[in-house]
Structures are given as structure tokens and as C-alpha cells.
Short mmCIF file of C-alpha atoms in Angstrom, two decimals:
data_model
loop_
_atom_site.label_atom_id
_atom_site.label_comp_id
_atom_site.label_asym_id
_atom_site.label_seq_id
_atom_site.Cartn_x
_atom_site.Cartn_y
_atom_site.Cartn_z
CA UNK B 1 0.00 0.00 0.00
CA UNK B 2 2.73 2.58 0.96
CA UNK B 3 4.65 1.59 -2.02
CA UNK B 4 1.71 2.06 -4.56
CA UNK B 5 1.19 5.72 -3.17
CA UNK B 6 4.40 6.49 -3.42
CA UNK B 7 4.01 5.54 -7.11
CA UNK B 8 1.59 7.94 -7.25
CA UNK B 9 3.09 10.86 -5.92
CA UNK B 10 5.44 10.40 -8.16
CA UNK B 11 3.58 10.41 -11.45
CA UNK B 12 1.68 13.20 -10.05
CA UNK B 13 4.95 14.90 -9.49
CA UNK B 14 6.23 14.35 -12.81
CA UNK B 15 3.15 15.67 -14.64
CA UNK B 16 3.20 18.97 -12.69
CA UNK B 17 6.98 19.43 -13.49
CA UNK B 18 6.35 18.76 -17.07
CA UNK B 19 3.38 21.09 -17.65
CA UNK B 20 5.57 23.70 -15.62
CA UNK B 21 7.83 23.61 -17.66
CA UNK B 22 5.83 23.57 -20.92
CA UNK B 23 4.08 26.52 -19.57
CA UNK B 24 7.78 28.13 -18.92
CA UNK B 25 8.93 27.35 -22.47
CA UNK B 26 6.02 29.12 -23.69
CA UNK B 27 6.35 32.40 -21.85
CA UNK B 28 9.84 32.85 -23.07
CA UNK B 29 9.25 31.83 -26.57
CA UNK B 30 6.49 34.47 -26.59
CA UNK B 31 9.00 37.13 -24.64
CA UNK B 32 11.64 36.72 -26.93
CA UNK B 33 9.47 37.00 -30.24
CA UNK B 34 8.18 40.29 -28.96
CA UNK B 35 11.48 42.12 -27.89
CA UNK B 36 12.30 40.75 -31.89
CA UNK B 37 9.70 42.44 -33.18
CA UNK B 38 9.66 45.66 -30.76
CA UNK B 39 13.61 45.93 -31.71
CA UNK B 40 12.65 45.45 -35.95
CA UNK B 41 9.81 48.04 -35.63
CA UNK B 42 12.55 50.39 -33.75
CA UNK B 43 15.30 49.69 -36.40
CA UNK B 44 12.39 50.63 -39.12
CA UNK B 45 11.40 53.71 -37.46
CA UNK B 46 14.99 55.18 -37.02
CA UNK B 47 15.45 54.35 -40.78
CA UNK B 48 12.67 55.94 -41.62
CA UNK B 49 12.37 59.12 -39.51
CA UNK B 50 16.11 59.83 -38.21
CA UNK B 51 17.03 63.54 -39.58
CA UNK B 52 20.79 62.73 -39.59
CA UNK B 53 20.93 60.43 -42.65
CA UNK B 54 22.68 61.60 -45.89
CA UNK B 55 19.14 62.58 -47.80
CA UNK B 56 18.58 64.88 -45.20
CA UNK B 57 21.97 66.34 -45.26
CA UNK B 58 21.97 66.56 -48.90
CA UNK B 59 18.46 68.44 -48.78
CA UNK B 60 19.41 70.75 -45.92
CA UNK B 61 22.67 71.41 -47.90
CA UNK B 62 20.95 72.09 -51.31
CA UNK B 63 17.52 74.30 -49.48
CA UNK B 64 20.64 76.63 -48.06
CA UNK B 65 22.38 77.07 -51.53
CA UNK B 66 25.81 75.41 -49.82
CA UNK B 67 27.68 72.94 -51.02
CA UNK B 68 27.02 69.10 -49.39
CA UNK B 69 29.91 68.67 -47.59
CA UNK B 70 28.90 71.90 -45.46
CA UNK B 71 26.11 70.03 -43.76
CA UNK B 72 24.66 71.89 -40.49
CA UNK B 73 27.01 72.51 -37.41
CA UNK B 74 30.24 71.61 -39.31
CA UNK B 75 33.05 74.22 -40.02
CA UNK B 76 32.23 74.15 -43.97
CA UNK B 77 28.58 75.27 -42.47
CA UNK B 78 29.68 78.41 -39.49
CA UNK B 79 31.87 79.43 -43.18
CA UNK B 80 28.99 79.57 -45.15
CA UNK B 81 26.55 81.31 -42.64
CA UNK B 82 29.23 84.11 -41.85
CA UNK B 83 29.67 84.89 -45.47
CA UNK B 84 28.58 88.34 -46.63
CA UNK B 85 28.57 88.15 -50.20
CA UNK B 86 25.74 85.49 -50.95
CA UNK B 87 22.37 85.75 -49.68
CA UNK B 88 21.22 82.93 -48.11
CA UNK B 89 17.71 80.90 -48.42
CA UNK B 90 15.37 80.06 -45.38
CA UNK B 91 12.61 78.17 -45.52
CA UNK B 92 9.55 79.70 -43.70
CA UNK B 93 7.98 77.79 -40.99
CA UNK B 94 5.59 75.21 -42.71
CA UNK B 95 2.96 75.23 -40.43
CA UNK B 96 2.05 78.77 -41.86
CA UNK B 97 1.00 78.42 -45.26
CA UNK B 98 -2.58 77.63 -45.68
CA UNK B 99 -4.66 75.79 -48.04
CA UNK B 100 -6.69 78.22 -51.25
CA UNK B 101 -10.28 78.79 -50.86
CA UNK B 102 -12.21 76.83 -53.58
CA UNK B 103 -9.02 73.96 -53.54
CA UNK B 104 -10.15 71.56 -50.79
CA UNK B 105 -8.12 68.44 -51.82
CA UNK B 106 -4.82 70.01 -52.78
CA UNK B 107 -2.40 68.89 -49.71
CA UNK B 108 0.22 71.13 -50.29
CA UNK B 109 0.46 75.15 -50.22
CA UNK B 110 4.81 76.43 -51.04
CA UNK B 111 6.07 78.47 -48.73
CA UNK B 112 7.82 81.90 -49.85
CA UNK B 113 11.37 81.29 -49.68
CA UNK B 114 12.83 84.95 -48.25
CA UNK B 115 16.36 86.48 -47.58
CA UNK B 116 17.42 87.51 -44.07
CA UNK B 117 15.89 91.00 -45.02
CA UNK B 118 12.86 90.30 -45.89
CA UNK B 119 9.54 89.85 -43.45
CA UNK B 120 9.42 87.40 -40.71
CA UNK B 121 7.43 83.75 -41.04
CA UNK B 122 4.03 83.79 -40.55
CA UNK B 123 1.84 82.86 -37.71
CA UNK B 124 1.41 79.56 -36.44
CA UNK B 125 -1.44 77.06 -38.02
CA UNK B 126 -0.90 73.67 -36.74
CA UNK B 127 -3.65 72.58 -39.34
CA UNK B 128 -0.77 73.12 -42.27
CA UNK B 129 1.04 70.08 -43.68
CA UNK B 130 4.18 70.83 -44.51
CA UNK B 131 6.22 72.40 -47.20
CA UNK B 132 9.14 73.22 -49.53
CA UNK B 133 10.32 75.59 -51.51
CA UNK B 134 14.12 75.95 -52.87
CA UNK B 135 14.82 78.99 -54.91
CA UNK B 136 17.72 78.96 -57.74
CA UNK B 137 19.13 81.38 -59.55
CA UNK B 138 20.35 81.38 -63.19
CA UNK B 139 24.06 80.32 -63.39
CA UNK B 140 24.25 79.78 -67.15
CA UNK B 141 22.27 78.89 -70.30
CA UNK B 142 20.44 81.48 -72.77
CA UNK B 143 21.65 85.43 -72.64
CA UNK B 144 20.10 87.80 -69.83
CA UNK B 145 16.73 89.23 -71.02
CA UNK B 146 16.24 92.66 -71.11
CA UNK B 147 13.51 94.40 -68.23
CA UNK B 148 10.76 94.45 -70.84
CA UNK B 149 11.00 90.98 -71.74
CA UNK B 150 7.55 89.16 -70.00
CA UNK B 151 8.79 86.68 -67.84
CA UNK B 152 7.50 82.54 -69.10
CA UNK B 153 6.54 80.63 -66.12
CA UNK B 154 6.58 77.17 -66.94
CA UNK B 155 4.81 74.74 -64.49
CA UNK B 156 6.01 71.10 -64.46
CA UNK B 157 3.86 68.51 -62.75
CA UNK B 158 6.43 65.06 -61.74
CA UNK B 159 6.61 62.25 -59.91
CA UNK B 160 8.72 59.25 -59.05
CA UNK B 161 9.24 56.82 -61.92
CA UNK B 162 12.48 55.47 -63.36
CA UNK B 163 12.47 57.53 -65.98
CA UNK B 164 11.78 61.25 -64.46
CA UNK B 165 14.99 62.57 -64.27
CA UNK B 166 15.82 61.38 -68.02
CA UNK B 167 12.28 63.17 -69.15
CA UNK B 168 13.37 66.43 -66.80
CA UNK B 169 16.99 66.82 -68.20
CA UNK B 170 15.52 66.79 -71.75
CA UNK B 171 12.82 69.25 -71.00
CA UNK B 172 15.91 71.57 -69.31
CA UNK B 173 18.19 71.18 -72.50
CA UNK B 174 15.10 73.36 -74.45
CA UNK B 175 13.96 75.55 -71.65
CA UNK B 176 18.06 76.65 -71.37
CA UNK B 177 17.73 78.26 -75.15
CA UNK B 178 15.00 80.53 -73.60
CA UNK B 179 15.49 83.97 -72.08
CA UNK B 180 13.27 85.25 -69.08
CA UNK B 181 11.72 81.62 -68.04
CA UNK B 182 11.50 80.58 -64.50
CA UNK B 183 10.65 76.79 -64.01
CA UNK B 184 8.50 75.58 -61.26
CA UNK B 185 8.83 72.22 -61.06
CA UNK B 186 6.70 70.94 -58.91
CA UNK B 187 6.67 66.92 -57.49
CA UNK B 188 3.84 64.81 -56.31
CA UNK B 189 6.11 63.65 -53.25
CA UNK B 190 5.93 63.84 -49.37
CA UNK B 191 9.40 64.30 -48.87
CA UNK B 192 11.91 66.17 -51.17
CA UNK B 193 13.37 63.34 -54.03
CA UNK B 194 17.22 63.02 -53.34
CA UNK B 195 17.24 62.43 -57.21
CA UNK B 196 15.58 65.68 -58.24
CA UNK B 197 17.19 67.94 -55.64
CA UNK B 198 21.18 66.64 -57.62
CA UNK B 199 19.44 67.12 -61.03
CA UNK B 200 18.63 70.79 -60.04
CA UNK B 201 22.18 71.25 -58.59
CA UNK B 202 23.51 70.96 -62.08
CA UNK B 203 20.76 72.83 -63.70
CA UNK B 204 21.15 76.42 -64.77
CA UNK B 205 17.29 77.24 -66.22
CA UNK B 206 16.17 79.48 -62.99
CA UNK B 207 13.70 77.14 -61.22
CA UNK B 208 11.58 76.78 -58.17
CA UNK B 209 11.46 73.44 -56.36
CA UNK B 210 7.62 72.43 -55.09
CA UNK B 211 6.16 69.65 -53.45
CA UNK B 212 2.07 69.23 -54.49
CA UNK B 213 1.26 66.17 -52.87
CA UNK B 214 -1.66 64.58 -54.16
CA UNK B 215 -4.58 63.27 -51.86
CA UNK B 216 -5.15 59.97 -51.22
CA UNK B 217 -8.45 59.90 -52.81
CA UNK B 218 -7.08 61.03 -56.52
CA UNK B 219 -4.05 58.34 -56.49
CA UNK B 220 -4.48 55.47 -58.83
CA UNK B 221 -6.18 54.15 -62.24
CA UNK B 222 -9.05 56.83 -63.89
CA UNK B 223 -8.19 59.55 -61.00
CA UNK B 224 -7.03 62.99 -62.22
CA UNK B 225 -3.45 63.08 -62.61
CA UNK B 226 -1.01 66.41 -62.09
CA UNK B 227 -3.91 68.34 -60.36
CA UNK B 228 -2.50 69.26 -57.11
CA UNK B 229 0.98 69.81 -59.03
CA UNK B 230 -0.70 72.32 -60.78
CA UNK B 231 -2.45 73.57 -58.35
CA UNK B 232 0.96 74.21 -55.85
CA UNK B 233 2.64 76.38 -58.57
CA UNK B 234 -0.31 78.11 -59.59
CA UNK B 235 -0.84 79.28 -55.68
CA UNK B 236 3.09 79.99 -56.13
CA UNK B 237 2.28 82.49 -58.91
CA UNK B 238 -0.46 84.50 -56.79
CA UNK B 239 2.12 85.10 -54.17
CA UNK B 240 4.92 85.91 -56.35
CA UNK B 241 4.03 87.19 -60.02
CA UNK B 242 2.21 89.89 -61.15
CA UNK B 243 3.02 90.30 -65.08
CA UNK B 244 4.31 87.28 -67.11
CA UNK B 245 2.99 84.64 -68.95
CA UNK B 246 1.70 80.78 -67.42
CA UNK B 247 2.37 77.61 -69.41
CA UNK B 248 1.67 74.00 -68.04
CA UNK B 249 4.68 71.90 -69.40
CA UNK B 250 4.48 68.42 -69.06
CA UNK B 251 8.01 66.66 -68.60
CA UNK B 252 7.14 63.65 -71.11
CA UNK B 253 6.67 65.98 -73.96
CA UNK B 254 8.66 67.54 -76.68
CA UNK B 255 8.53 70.74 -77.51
CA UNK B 256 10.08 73.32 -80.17
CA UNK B 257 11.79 76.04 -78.30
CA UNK B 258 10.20 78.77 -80.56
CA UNK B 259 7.34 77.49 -79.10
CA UNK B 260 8.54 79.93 -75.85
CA UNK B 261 8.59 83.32 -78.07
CA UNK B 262 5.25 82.91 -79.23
CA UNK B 263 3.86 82.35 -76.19
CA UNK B 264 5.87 85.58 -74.47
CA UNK B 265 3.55 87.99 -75.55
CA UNK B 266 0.18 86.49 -74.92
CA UNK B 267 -1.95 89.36 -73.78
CA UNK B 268 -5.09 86.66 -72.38
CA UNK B 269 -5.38 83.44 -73.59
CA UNK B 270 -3.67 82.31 -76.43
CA UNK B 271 -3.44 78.76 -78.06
CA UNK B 272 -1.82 76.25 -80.39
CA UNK B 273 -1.53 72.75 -82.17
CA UNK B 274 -0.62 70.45 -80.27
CA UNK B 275 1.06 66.90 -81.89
CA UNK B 276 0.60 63.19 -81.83
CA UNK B 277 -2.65 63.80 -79.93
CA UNK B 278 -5.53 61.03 -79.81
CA UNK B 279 -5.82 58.87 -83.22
CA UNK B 280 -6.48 62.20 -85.04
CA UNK B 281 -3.43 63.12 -84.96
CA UNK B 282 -3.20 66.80 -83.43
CA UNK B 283 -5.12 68.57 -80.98
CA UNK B 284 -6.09 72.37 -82.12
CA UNK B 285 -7.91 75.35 -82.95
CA UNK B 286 -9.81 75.81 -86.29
CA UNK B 287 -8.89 79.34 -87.11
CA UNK B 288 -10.19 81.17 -89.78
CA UNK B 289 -9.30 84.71 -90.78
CA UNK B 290 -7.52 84.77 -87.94
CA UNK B 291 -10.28 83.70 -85.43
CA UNK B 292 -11.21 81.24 -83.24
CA UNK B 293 -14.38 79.32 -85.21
CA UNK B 294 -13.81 76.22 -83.77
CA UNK B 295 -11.71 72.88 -81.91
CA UNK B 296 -10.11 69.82 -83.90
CA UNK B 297 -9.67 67.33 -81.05
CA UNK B 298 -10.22 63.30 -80.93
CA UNK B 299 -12.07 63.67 -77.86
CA UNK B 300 -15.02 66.12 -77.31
CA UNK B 301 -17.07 64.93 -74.89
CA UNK B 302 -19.05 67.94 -74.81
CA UNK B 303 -16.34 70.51 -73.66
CA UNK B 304 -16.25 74.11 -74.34
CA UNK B 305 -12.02 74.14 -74.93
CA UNK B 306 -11.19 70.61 -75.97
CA UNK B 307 -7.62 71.30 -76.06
CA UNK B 308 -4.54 69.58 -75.15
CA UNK B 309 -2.94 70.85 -71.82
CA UNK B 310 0.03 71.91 -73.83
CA UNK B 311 -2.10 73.48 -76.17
CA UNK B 312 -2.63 77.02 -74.18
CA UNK B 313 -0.58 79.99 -72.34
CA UNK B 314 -2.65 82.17 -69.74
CA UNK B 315 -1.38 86.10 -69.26
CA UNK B 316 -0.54 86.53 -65.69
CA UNK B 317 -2.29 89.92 -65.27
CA UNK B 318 -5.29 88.41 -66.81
CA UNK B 319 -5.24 85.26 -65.10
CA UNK B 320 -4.98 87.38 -61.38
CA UNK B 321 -7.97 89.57 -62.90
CA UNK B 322 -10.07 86.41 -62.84
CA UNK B 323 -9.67 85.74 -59.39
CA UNK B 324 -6.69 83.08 -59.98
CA UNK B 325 -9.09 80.15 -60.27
CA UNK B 326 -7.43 76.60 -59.72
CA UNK B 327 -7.96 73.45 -61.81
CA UNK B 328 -10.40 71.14 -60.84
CA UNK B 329 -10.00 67.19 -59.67
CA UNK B 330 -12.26 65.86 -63.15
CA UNK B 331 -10.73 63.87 -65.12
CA UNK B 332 -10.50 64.83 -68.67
CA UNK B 333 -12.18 67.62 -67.96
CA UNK B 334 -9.05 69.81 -66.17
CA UNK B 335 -8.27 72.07 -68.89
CA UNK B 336 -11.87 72.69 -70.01
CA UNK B 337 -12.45 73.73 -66.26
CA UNK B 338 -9.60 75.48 -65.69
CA UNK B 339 -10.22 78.15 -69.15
CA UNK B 340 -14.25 78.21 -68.30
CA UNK B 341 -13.08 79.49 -64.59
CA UNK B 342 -11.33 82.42 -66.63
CA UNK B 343 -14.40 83.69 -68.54
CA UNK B 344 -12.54 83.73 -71.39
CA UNK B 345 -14.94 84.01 -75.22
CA UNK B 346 -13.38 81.74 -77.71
CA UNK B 347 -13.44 84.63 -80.02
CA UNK B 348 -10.69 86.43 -77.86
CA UNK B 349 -8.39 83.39 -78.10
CA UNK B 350 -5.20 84.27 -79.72
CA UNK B 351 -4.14 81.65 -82.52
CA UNK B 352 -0.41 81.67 -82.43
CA UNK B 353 2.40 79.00 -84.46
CA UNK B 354 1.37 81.35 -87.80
CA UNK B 355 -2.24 81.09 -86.57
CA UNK B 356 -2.26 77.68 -86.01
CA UNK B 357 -0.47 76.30 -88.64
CA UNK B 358 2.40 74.86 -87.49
CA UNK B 359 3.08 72.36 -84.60
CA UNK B 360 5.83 72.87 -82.14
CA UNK B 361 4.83 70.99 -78.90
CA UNK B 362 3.81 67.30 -79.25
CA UNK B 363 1.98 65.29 -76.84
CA UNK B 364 4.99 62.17 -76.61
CA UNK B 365 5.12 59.36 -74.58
CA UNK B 366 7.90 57.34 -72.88
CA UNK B 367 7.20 53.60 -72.96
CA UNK B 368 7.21 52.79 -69.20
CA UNK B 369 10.46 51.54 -67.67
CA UNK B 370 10.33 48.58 -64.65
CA UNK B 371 11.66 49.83 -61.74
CA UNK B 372 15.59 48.11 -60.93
CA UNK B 373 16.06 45.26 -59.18
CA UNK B 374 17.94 45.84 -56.10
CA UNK B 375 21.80 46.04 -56.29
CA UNK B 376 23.80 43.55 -54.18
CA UNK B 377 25.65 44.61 -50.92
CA UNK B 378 28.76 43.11 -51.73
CA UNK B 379 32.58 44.78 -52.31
CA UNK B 380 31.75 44.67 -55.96
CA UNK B 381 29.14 47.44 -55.49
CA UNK B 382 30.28 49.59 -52.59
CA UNK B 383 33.98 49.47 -53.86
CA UNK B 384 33.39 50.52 -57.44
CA UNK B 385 31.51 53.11 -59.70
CA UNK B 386 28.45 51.17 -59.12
CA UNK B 387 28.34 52.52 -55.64
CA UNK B 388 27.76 56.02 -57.07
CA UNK B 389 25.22 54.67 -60.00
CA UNK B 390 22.81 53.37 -57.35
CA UNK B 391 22.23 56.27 -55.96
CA UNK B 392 20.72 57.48 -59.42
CA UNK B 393 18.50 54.58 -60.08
CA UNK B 394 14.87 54.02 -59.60
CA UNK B 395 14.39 50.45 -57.61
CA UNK B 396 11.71 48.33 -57.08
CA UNK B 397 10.26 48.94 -53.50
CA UNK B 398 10.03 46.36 -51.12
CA UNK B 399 7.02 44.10 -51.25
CA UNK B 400 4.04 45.97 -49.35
CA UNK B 401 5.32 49.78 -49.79
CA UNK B 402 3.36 51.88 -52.04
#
């Protein structure tokens, strides 16, 4: 009898000690998994968020007009800040833009980029996103226009795709043969584009750097595309021009830089043939004796102006007398909004390219490039040229990032 309950006790013993320690394998499986993931999340966040990395740097260098190597607190930096010669950029306070009246779904308003001389930064509005502007003057290209020579603004709507800095560099190469043009070229992005900001180091057309972030809402297949680009400079202009010319220049099409000295003088709202537009052909005016009588365009669709985004130039006088009206979020309908907005007759459209006659801007298309596959982290990359290639190359993202 004592034997058998001893026998017993110690099966009983041996199943507590074995669940115990089940239970005990358990709890530290589960604590170690979760300091793994706590520790990944951390190591994602830094990467993501952590203002010291070399983007960063190479933005804060490039907003500031400095070279790269003078990053912020270094001795290349105190140089550059105690210089008297050179005026030097700020960047107003985002959170004191605000969003245009009538423009509900644009994300993005620029902020006025200002000398040490000029007005302080405006109030606080923590309901502003933020914002950035980087202002460069002309260090080269086409001869210096003479004061009565109407400023061209030309607005470019981009965005991230292997091919954008190819399609901006060509786009440069004709806006260089033409006097009196500042560029705004403005990028559906959250964050400045590391890739832009060193094609714009080495660009001499005077430009404006934007960022018109597109809502959520108008991303993706059928949605209106370019909208809040367009939108971001044109809210640039009200601030900042008063007399000039605007043009909406795509960076995927080509254009004849003659194109630019017709445009110059537009006194409202002139237009022009644009190329390789629909199956037709050519989007344009029918002009008669010299007048608007009509529109030759592959796709009505019961518009008042159905014209080619490339196919028009707005006066900036004219275009502030209308109450600066921004384009609208409908698809296919943008430009037929946008010239409506103006109040504009059709017969006080001004035919230009010998009234209509010739075509000098044509609707192209790049044939979309795959993004790269990812370069190896091996000595044969980070010890050779390729090291400095990858930083100028497009990749694929990683699986689940949009």
C-alpha cells in the first residue's frame, strides 16, 4: 500500500513538473518573439524618420544654396553662414501656409522662400502640412533678357518613376535656349526626391522646387493626374508674379523652343496645335481669318475648350484679374475647367504658331520603364563606380510599400 502511493506521488509529481515547464517554455518563446519584433519596428522607425541620414543632409545642404559637404554645425557650415557676399535661403515655418479657398483636396500650399531682409514667417497654423520651396538662380544657359521681356513661367507637374529625371533633363536642355523663363517644377512627393534635388544642382534654367502632394483619394487608375501639381505652382504664382505669362509643361513631352517666343507675348489666352494627340493626330484650334471658329480634337465629350494641356498659355495679369481660379480634380475635364473658370470668349483666343499652322509641342510618350532590381551589398558594389550609380537609379520597392 505505501509503495503504490508512493508511485503515485510520483507520477503526479512528474506531470506537474512537465506542464511547468511547458508553460515556462512558452512564456519565453512568446517574450523573446516580442522584444524581436519591438527591436525590428525600432530599427524601421529610425530608418525611416532619423534627420541625420545623408538625404537629409543633402536636402538641408541644397535648401541653403551650400555645397554638401557643409552640412549643419560643421566648419564648412559656421563658413557659409558668416559669409557676406551670398544671400542665403530660409525656408519659412511650414505650419504657416494655408490651403486656397475653392481647392479643398490640394495637400500642399509652397512656402515663400525669403532672404534675411525680408519679413518674418508667418503665424502659427498647426492645421498646415508641410512644405518646400528651394529657390535657384540662373548660373548659365540662354543670354540675360532685357527688363521688358515678359517673364514665361513654366509649371512642371512630376513624380517618381524610373524615368523622371531622363524626361526632366531633356525638358531643361530646351527651356536653357529661352530667355526670361522661370521653371517651377513641382513633385507629387511627401518628402523632397534626393534624385531631383542633384538634377537641379547641375541645372542652370532658374527654377523653383515644389512639393504638391496629391490626396489619397485622386491616387491610382481613372483619378485625375497632375492636379495638385498644378495647383501648388499656380498658388506659387499669386504670391509671387504679377506680369508674365503661365504655361503648363508636361516633362514627357517635346517641344520646339520657338514654341517659348510665341507664347511671351500672350496678352489673355492664347493657343496652339498640339502633336501626336488622340488617333487624329493633333489637338487644335480651327482658325479662320484669324479667329477662333472652332476645336479639332479626338475627344469632345461635350467641352467648351477641348484642347490639349500643352495646347494654351494664360497672361498673368489676366489670369490674377479672374480671381486666380485653380484646376479642378475631373478627369478629362481639367483644362476645359480650368479656361471656363477664366471667362474667357473663344473669339478672344489668340491663334499663335502662324495662326495655327504649325506644330511645335507634341503630346509624346515614354514607354514605361520597370523599376531596378535591387543592387547587391557586396565589395563589388560599394567598392566601385556602381556605388555612385545606385544612388541614381529608380528600384523596385520592397514588397508591401506603395
Amino acid at each position: 500500500m505505501w509503495r503504490t502511493w508512493r508511485a503515485l506521488q510520483r507520477t503526479e509529481y512528474i506531470k506537474c513538473c512537465g506542464l511547468s515547464g511547458m508553460v515556462a517554455l512558452f512564456r519565453t518563446v512568446v517574450g523573446v518573439s516580442l522584444v524581436g519584433g519591438l527591436l525590428v519596428v525600432l530599427l524601421w522607425t529610425e530608418h525611416q524618420v532619423d534627420v541625420k541620414t545623408p538625404a537629409h543632409i543633402h536636402f538641408q545642404a541644397h535648401a541653403r544654396a551650400i555645397p554638401e559637404a557643409a552640412a549643419p554645425g560643421t566648419a564648412l557650415d559656421k563658413a557659409a553662414s558668416q559669409a557676406g557676399t551670398r544671400k542665403s535661403v530660409q525656408l519659412q515655418s511650414p505650419r504657416g501656409a494655408s490651403n486656397t479657398p475653392g481647392d479643398p483636396h490640394h495637400n500642399t500650399t509652397p512656402l515663400t522662400p525669403t532672404t534675411h531682409a525680408q519679413a518674418p514667417a508667418p503665424a502659427h497654423n498647426p492645421q498646415a502640412p508641410a512644405q518646400v520651396v528651394v529657390k535657384r538662380e540662373r548660373t548659365g544657359g540662354s543670354a540675360a533678357p532685357t527688363p521688358a521681356t515678359p517673364t514665361i513661367y513654366v509649371i512642371t507637374p512630376t513624380y517618381r518613376r524610373p524615368e523622371q529625371v531622363a524626361e526632366l533633363t531633356r525638358l531643361a536642355q530646351t527651356l536653357m535656349l529661352v530667355p526670361s523663363l522661370h521653371w517651377l517644377v513641382v513633385e507629387d512627393a511627401v518628402a523632397p526626391t534626393r534624385r531631383v534635388l542633384a538634377f537641379l544642382d547641375t541645372c542652370t534654367v532658374p527654377h523653383t522646387y515644389l512639393l504638391g502632394t496629391a490626396s489619397r483619394r485622386y491616387k491610382g487608375a481613372n483619378k485625375p493626374r497632375g492636379v495638385s501639381n498644378r495647383n501648388a505652382g499656380l498658388k506659387w504664382l499669386k504670391v509671387h508674379a504679377k506680369e508674365g505669362v503661365i504655361y503648363f509643361a508636361d516633362d514627357d513631352n517635346t517641344y520646339d523652343y520657338r514654341i517659348f517666343h510665341e507664347i511671351r507675348h500672350t496678352r489673355q489666352v492664347s493657343m496652339f496645335p498640339v502633336g501626336l494627340v488622340t488617333r487624329l493626330g493633333v489637338s487644335s484650334p480651327i482658325v479662320s481669318n484669324g479667329k477662333l471658329v472652332g476645336f479639332y480634337d479626338g475627344w469632345v465629350a461635350g467641352r467648351k475648350f477641348p484642347i490639349d494641356m500643352a495646347g494654351f498659355a494664360v497672361n498673368v495679369q489676366f489670369y490674377l484679374q479672374r480671381n486666380a481660379p485653380m484646376m479642378p480634380y475631373n478627369v478629362g475635364f481639367e483644362e476645359d475647367g480650368f479656361l471656363k473658370a477664366l471667362k474667357i470668349n473663344p473669339e478672344d483666343i489668340e491663334p499663335l504658331a502662324d495662326n495655327c499652322t504649325k506644330i511645335l509641342v507634341w503630346h509624346t510618350r515614354t514607354v514605361k520603364s520597370l523599376p531596378a532590381l535591387k543592387m547587391p551589398d557586396n565589395d563589388r558594389v560599394s567598392k566601385t563606380n556602381l556605388h555612385h550609380l545606385k544612388s541614381q537609379i529608380v528600384f523596385q520597392l520592397p514588397h508591401g510599400i506603395s
